[in-house]
CSV table of C-alpha atoms in Angstrom, one decimal:
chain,number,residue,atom,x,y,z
A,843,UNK,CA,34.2,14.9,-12.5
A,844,UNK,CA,37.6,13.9,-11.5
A,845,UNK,CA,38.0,9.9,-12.7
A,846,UNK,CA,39.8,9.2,-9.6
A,847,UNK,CA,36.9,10.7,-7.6
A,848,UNK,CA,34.5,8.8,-9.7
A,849,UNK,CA,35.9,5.8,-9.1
A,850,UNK,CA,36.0,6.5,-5.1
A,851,UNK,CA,32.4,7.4,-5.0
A,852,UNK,CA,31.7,3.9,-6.5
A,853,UNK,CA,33.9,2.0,-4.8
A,854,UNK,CA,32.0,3.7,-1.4
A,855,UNK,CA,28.5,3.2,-2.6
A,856,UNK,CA,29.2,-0.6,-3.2
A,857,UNK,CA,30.3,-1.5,0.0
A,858,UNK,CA,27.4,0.7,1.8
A,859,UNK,CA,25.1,-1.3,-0.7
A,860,UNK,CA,26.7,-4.6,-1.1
A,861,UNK,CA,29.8,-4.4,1.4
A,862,UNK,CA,32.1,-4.5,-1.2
A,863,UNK,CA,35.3,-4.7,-0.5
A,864,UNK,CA,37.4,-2.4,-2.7
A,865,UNK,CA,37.0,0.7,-1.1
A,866,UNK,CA,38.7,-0.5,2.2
A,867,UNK,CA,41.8,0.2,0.4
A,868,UNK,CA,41.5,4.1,0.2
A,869,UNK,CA,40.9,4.5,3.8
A,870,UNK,CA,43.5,5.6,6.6
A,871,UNK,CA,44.1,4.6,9.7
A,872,UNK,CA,46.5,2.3,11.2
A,873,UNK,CA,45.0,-1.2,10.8
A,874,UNK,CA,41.7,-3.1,9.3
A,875,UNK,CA,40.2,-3.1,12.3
A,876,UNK,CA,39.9,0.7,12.6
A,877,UNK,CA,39.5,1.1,8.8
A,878,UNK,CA,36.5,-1.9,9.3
A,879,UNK,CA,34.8,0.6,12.3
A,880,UNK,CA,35.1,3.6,10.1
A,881,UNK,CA,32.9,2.1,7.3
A,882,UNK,CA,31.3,0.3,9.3
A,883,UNK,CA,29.4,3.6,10.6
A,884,UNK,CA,27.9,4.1,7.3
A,885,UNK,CA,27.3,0.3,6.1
A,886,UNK,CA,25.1,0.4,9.4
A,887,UNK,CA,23.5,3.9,9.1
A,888,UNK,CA,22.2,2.8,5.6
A,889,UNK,CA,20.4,-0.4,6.8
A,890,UNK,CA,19.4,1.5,10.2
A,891,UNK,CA,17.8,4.5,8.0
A,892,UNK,CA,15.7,2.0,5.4
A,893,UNK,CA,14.4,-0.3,8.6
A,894,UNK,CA,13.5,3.4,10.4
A,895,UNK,CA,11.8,4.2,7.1
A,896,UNK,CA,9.8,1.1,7.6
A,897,UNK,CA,8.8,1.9,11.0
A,898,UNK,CA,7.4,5.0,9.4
A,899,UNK,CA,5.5,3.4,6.8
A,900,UNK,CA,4.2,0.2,8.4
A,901,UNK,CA,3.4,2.2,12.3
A,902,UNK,CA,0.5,0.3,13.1
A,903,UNK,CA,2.1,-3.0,12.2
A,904,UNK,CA,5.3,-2.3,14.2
A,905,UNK,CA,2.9,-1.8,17.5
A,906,UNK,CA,0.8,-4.9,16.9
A,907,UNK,CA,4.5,-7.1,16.3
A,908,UNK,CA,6.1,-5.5,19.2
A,909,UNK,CA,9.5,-3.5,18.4
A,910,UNK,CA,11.8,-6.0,19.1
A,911,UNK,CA,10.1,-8.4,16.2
A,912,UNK,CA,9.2,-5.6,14.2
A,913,UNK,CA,12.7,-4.4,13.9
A,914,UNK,CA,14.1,-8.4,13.1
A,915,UNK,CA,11.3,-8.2,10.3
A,916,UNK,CA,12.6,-5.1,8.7
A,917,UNK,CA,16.2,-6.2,9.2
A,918,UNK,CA,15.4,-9.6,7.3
A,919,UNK,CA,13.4,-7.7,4.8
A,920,UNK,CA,16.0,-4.8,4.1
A,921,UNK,CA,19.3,-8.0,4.1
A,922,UNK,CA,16.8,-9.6,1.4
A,923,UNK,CA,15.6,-6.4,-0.5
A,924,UNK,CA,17.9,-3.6,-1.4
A,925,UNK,CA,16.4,-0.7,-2.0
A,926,UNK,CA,16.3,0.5,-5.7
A,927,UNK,CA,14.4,4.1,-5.2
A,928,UNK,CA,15.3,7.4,-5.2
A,929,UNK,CA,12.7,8.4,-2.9
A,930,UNK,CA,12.9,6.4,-0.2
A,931,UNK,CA,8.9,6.6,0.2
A,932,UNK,CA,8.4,3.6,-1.9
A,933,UNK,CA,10.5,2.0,-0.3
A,934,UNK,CA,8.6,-1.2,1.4
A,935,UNK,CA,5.9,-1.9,-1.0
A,936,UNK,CA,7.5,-5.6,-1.2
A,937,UNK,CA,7.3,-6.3,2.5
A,938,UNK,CA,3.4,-7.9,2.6
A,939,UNK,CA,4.7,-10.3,0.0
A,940,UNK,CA,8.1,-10.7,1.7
A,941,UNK,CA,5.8,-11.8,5.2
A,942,UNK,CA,3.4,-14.1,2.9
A,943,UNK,CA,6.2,-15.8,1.6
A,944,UNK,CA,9.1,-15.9,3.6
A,945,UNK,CA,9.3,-19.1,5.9
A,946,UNK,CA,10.2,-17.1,9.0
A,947,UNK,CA,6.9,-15.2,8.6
A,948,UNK,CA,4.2,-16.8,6.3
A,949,UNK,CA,2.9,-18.9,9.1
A,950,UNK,CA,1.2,-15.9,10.7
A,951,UNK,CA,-0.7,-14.8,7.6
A,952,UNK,CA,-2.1,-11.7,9.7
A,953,UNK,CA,1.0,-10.5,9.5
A,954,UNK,CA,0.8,-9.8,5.6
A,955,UNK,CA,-2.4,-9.2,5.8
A,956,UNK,CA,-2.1,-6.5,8.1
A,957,UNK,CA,1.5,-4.9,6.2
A,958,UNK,CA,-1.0,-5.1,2.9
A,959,UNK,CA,-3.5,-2.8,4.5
A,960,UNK,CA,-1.7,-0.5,5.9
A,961,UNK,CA,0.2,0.1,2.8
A,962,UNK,CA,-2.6,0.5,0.8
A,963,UNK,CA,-3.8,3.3,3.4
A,964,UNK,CA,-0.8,4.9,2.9
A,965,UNK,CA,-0.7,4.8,-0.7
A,966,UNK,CA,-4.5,6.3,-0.8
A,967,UNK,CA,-3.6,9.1,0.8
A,968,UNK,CA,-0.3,9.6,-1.1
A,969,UNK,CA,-2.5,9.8,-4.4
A,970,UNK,CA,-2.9,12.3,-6.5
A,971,UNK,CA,-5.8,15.0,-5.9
A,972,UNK,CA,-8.4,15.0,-8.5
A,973,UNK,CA,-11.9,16.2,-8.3
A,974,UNK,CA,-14.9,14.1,-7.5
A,975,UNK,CA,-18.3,13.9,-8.8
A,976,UNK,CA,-21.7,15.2,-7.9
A,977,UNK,CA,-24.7,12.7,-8.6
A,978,UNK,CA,-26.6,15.8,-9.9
A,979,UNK,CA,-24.1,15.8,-13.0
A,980,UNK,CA,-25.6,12.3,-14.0
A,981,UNK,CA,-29.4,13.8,-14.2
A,982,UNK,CA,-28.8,15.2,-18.2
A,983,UNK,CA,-28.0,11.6,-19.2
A,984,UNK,CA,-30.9,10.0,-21.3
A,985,UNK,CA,-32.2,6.1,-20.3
A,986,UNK,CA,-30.2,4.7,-23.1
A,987,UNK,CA,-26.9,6.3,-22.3
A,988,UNK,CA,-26.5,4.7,-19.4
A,989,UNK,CA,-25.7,1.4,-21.0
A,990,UNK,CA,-22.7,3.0,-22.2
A,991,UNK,CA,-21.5,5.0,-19.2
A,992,UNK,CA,-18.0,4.5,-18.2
A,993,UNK,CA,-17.4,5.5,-14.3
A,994,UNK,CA,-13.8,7.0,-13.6
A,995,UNK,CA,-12.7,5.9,-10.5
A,996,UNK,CA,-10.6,8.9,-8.0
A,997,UNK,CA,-7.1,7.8,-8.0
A,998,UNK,CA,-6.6,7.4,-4.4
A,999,UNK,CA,-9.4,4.3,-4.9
A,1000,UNK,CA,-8.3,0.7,-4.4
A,1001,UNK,CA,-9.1,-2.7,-3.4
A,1002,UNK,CA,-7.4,-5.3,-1.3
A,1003,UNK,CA,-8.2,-8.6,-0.2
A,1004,UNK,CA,-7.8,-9.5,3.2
A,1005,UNK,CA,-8.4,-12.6,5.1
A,1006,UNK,CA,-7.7,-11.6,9.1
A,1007,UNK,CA,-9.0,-8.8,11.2
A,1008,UNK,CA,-6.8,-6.5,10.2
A,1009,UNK,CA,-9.8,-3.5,10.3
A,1010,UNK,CA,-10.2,-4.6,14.3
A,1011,UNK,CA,-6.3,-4.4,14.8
A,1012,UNK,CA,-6.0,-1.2,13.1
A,1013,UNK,CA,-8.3,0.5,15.5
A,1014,UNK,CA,-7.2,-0.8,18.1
A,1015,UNK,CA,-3.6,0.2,17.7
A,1016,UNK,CA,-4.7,3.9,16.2
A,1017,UNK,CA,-7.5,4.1,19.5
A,1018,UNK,CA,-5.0,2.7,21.6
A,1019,UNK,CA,-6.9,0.3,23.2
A,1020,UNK,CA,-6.0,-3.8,23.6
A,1021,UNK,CA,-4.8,-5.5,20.5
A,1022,UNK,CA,-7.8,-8.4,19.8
A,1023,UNK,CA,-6.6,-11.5,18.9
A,1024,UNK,CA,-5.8,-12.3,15.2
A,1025,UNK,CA,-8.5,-14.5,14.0
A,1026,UNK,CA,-9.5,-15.6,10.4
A,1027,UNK,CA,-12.9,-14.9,8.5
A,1028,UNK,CA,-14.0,-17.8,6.8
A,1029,UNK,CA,-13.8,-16.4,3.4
A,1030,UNK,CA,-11.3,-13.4,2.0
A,1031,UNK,CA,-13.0,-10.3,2.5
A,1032,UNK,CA,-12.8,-7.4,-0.2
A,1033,UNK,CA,-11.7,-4.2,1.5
A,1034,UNK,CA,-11.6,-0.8,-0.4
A,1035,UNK,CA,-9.3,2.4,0.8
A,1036,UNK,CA,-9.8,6.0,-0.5
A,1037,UNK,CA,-8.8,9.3,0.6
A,1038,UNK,CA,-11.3,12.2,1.0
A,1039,UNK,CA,-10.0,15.6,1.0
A,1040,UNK,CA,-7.1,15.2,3.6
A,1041,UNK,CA,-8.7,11.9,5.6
A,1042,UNK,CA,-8.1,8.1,4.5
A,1043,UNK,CA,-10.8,5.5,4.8
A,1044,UNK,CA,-11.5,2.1,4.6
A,1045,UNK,CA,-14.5,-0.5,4.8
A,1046,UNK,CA,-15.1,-4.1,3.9
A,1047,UNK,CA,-17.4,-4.9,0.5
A,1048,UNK,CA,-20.5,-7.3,0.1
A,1049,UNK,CA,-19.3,-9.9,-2.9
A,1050,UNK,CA,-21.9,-8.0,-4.8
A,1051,UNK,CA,-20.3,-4.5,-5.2
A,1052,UNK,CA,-16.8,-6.0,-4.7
A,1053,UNK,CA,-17.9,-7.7,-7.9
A,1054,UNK,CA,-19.3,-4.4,-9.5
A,1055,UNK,CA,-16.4,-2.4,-8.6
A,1056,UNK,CA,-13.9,-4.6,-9.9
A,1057,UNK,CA,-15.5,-4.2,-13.6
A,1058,UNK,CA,-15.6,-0.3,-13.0
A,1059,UNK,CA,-12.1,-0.1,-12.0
A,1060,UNK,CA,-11.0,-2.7,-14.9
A,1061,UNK,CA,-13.0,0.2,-17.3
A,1062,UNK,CA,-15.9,-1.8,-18.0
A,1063,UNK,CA,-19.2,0.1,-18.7
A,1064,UNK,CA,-22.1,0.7,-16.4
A,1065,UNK,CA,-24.3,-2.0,-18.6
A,1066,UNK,CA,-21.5,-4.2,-18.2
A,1067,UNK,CA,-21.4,-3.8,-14.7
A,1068,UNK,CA,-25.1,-4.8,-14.9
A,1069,UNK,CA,-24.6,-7.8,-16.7
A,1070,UNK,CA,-22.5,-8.9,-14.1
A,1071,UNK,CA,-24.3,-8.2,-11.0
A,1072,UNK,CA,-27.3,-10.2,-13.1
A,1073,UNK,CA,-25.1,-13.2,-13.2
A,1074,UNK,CA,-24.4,-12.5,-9.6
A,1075,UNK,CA,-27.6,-12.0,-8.2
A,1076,UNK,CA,-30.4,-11.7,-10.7
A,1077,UNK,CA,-31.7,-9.8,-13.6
A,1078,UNK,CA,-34.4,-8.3,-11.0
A,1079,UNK,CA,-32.3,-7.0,-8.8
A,1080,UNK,CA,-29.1,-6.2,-10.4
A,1081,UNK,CA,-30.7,-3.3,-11.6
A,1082,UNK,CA,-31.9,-1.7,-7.9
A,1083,UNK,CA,-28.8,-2.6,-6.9
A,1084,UNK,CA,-25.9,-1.1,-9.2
A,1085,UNK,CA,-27.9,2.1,-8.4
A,1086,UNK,CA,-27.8,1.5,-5.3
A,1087,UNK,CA,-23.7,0.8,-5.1
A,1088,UNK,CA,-23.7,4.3,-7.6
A,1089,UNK,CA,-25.6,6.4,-5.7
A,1090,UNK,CA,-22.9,5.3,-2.5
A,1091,UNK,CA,-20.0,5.3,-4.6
A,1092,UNK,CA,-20.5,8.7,-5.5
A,1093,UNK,CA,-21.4,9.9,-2.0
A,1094,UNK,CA,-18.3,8.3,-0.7
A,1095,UNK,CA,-16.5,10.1,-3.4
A,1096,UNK,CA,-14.5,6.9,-5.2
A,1097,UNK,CA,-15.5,8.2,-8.8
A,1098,UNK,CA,-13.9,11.2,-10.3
A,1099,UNK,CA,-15.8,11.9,-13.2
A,1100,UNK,CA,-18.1,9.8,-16.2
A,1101,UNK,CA,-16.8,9.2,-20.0
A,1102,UNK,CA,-19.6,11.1,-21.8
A,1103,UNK,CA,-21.8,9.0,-23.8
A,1104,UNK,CA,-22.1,9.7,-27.4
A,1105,UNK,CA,-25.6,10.7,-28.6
């Protein structure tokens, strides 16, 4: 490439980017002002296209904010974050931290709460395909293989913690009924998302399996798991019940496959 050009194609990048100066230089026209509009176009068509990408990626948040607050979040959010992706898809992943902690925003919580789910919705269905497994494939496995059973969760599986009605305000924005008001559980609630076949989902977890499937997804064993719920909610009925959270796990189709035990 032509140095010259090189150097051209910089200069232009860092003022889109940063508004560097240097490139103002190499423009014509008869005075700043009209070299100023020119790259002004593009400066502006940058920042327009990322907050437009956000609108894409956080829909359901945009209707509950309203557009005209919506669009002063993603301005704040893009002026504070430049993007650093080639695909401009994971671009936003910052913003429910950005709402939690940014002064302007952290004092509606259901704000982040709300960004945080629906970015975990979209990453689910982003994920990559992978098969799922059938409960009959666990019937050849002897009683004391299970101890050693490691589950392998399907990658589009995740958890989030959530503290505001964020499940209610989904629907109602996706149903197009009246938003409810944001109100506050008493506790964090666990909330898992997974995509099956070309559908996402999503529902809220007892403490118990929220419990369980954080040692399955952190590659703990199934006895493990056990051990756990035990602690959790006794050695009587931990067993019943990490069945039970099996038996619906692989229904659901949030486990891919088993580590075969040796033996």
């Amino acid at each position: 490439m032509n140095p010259l050009l090189k150097l051209s194609q910089d200069a232009f990048q860092r003022y889109v980017l940063e508004g560097g100066p240097a490139i103002a230089a190499e423009i014509a026209g008869p005075d700043a002002g009209y070299r100023d509009t020119r790259l002004g176009i593009y400066y502006n068509a940058y920042r327009l296209r990322l907050i437009d990408v956000l609108g894409s990626h956080y829909a359901k948040l945009e209707k509950y904010a309203g557009m005209p607050r919506f669009r002063e979040i993603a301005r704040d959010y893009v002026a504070a974050h430049p993007s650093s992706f080639r695909n401009v898809r994971w671009y936003g992943g910052g913003l429910p931290a950005f709402l939690r902690e940014d002064a302007r925003y952290s004092e509606e919580p259901v704000l982040a709460d709300l960004a945080s789910f629906e970015w975990a919705l979209g990453l689910a269905f982003d994920a990559p395909d992978a098969p799922v497994l059938e409960l009959q494939a666990l019937n050849g496995l002897a009683p004391d293989q299970w101890a050693t059973l490691r589950l392998i969760p399907h990658p589009s599986l995740d958890t989030l913690t959530v503290r505001w009605n964020v499940a209610a305000i989904w629907h109602a924005v996706e149903e197009d009924r009246p938003l409810p008001s944001a109100e506050a559980a008493p506790h964090a609630v666990a909330v898992a998302v997974w995509r099956r076949d070309h559908t996402t989902f999503f529902r809220s977890l007892p403490e118990d399996e929220a419990l369980s499937l954080e040692r399955v997804r952190a590659g703990c064993s199934f006895g493990e798991m056990c051990e756990v719920l035990a602690g959790a909610i006794g050695a009587d009925a931990s067993a019943p019940r990490a069945a039970a959270c099996l038996q619906t796990w692989i229904s659901d189709g949030w486990i891919s496959d088993y580590e075969r035990p040796a033996g």
